[in-house]
Short mmCIF file of C-alpha atoms in Angstrom, two decimals:
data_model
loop_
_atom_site.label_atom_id
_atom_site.label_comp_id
_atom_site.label_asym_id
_atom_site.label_seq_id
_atom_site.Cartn_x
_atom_site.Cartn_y
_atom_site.Cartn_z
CA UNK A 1 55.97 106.40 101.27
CA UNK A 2 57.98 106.21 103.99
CA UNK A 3 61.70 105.64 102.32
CA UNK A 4 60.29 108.93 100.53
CA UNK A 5 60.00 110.90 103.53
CA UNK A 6 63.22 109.85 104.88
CA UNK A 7 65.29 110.43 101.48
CA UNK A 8 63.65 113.75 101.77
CA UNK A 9 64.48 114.47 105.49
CA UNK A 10 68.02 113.38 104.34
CA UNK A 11 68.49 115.71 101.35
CA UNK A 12 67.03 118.44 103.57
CA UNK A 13 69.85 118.19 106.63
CA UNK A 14 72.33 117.65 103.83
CA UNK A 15 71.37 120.83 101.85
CA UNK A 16 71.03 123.09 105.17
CA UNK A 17 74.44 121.74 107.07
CA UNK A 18 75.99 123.08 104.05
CA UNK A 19 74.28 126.47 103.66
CA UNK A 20 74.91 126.84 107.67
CA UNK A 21 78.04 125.49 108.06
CA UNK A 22 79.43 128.81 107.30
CA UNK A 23 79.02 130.39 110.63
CA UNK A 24 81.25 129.58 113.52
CA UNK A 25 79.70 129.61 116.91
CA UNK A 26 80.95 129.76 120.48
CA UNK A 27 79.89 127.35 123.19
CA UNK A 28 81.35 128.38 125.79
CA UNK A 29 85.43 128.75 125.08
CA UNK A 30 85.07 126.61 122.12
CA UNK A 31 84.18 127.38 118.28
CA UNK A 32 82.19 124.82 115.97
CA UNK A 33 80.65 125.47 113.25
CA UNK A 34 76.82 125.43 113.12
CA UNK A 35 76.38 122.64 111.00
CA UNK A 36 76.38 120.46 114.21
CA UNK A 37 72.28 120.99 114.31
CA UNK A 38 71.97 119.19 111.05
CA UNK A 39 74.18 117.22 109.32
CA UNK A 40 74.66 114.62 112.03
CA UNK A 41 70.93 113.66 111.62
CA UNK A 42 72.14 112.53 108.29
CA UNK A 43 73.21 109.56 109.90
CA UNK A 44 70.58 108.89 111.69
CA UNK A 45 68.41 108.99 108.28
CA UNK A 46 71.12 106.39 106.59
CA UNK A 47 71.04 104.10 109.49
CA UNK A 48 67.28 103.63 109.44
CA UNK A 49 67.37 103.31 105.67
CA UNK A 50 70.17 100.74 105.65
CA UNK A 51 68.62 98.96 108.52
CA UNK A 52 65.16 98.85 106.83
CA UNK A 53 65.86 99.23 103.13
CA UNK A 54 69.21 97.98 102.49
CA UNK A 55 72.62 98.79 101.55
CA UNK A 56 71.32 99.21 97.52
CA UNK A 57 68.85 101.40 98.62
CA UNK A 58 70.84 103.69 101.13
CA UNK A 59 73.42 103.78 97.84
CA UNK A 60 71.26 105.61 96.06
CA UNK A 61 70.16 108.34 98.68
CA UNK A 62 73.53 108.99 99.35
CA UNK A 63 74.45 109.62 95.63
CA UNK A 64 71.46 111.36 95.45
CA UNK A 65 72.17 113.96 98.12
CA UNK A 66 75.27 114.36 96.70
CA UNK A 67 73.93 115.30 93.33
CA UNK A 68 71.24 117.96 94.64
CA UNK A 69 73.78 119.22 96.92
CA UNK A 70 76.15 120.06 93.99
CA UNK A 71 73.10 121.65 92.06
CA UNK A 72 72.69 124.04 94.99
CA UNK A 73 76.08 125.59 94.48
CA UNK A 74 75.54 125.95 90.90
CA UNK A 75 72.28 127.46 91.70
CA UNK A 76 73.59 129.91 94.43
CA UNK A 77 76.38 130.55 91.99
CA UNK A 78 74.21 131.70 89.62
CA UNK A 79 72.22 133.83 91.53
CA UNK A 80 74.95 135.32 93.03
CA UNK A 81 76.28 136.40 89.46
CA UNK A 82 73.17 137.96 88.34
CA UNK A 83 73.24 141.57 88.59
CA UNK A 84 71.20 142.55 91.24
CA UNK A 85 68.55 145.42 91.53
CA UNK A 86 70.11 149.21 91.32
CA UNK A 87 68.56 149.60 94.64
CA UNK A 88 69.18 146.38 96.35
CA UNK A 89 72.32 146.16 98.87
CA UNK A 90 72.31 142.76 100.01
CA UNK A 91 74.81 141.82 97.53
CA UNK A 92 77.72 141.95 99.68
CA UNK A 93 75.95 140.06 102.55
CA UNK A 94 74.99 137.36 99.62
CA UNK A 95 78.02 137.26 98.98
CA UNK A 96 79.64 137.03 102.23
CA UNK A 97 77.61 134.39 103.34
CA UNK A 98 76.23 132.28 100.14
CA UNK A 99 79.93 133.03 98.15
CA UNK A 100 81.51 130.61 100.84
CA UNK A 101 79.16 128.12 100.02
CA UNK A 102 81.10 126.23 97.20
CA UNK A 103 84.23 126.06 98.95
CA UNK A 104 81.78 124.85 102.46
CA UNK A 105 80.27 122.23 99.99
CA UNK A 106 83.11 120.86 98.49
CA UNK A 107 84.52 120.54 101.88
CA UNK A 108 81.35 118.96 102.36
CA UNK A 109 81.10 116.81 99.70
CA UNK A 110 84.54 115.09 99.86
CA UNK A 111 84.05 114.77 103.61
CA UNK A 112 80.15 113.32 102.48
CA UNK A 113 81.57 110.73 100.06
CA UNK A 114 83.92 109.31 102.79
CA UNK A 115 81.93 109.36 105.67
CA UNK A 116 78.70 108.23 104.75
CA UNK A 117 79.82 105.48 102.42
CA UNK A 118 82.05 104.32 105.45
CA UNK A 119 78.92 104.60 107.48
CA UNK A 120 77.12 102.26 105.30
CA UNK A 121 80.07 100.03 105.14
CA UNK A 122 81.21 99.55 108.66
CA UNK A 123 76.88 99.74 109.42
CA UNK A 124 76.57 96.30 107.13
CA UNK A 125 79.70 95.23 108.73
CA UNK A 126 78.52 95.13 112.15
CA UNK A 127 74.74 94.14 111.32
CA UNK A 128 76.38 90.76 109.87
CA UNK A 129 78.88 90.14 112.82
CA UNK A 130 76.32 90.81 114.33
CA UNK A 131 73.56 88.43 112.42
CA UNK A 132 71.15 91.23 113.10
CA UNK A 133 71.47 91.54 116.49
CA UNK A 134 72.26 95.03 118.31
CA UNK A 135 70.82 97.55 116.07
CA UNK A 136 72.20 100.20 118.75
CA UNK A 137 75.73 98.90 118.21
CA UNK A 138 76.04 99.50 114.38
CA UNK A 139 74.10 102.58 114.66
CA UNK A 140 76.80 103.90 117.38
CA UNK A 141 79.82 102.30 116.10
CA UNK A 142 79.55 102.71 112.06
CA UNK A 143 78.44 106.94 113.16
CA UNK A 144 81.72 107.39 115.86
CA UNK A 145 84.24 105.87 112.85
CA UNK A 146 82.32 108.01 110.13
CA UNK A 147 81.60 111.13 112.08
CA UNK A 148 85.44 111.26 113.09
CA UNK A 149 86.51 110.81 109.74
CA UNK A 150 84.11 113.49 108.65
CA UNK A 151 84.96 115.94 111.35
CA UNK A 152 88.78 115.93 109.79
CA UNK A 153 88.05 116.38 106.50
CA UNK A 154 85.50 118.63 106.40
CA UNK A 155 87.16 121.14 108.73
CA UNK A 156 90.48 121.00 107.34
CA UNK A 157 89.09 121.65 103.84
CA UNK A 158 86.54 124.30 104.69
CA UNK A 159 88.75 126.38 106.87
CA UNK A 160 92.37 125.68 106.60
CA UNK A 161 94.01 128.78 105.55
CA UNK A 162 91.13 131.05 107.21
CA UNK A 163 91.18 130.09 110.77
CA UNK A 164 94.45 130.04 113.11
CA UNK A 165 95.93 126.37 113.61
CA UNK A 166 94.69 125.99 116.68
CA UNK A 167 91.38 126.79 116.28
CA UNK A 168 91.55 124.44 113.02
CA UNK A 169 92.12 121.43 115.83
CA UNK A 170 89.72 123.25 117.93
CA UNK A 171 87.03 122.96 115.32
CA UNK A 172 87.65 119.25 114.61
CA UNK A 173 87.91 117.98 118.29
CA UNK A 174 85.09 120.10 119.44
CA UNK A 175 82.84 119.21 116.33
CA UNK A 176 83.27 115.38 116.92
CA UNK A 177 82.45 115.76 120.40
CA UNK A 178 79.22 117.28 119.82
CA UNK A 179 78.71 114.76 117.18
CA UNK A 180 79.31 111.93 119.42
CA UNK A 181 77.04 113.69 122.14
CA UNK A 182 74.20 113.84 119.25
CA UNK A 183 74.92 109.82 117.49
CA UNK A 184 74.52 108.86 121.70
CA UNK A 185 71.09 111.00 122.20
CA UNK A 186 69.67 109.91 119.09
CA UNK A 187 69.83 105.80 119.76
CA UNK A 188 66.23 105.59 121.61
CA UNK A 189 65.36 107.57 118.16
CA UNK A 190 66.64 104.68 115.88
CA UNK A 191 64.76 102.27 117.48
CA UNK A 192 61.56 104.17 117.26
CA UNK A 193 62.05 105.06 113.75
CA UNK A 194 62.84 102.07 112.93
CA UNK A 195 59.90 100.42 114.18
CA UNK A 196 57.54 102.93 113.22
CA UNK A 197 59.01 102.45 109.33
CA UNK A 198 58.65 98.58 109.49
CA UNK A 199 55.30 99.03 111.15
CA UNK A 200 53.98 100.95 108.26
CA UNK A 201 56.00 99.12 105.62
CA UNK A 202 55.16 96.15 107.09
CA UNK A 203 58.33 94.41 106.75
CA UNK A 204 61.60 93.17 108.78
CA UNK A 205 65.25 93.83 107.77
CA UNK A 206 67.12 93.80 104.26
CA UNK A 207 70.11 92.01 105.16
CA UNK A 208 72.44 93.61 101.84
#
């Protein structure tokens, strides 16, 4: 029950980081995009999964996320190509904010496939340098390597072309910041989660 509920809570930030991730916010004199609030709980999700479950198990959650993410576009492609109601308008606000959504999720996806398969990597990595010690440590390490790598792709392939240069640079630096600030804040979290999942499951560590 509980690897349910966390493949769920995984395929849910996944799904809304990439609906979201359209909008660009200001904090202060800097732009991100919104996504921040989401998708870097997706790592917190994996780590508890790979630290419980295993690196088999995390595997197929990842892939999984993947696939439902790529049957949203097709879904919110379709919907956006059937002819609406004579006396609807919302089209061109569906289509202003939902028709970016393929191009956002392919960003997504490529950045996805690279960063959370690193993440799973470098997490295994650490946990058997480690011998199973320092649970923080490969939860903060493995997520600073993967959310950099994801902050660089992502941007560059979601709004290259769209956005000035600078605020292209802007929107990596800042979003990996904020990332970082989240991976930090969310370590006490780990550890609870963690225990509360073993607790329940009544089991220690999968070490592969």
């Amino acid at each position: 029950m509980p690897l349910a509920v966390l493949a769920m809570a995984f395929t849910t930030f996944l799904v809304v980081a990439n609906i979201i991730a359209v909008k660009i916010v200001s904090l202060g004199r800097w732009e991100v995009s919104v996504s921040f609030i989401a998708y870097p709980l997706t790592f917190l999700v994996t780590d508890t999964i790979s630290e419980v479950y295993g690196r088999r198990t995390v595997a197929i959650v990842v892939w999984t996320g993947f696939a439902l993410s790529l049957l949203v576009v097709l879904l919110t492609y379709v919907g956006g190509i059937i002819p609406a109601a004579s006396f609807w308008e919302g089209q061109g606000a569906y289509d202003d904010i939902l028709g970016s959504v393929p191009r956002i999720v392919l960003a997504s996806m490529v950045a996805y496939l690279i960063s959370q398969n690193n993440d799973v990597i470098l997490f295994h990595i650490i946990k058997k340098v480690t011998k199973d010690k320092h649970l923080w440590l490969r939860n903060n390490g493995s997520t600073m390597v993967s959310q950099a790598l994801d902050s660089a792709v992502f941007v560059s392939i979601a709004f290259a072309g769209t956005v000035p240069g600078g605020v292209l640079w802007e929107l990596i630096y800042v979003q990996y910041v904020i990332k970082l600030g989240i991976a930090a804040l969310d370590t006490p979290l780990i550890y609870a989660l963690v225990g509360f999942v073993r607790r329940i499951e009544g089991k220690q560590s999968v070490q592969a």
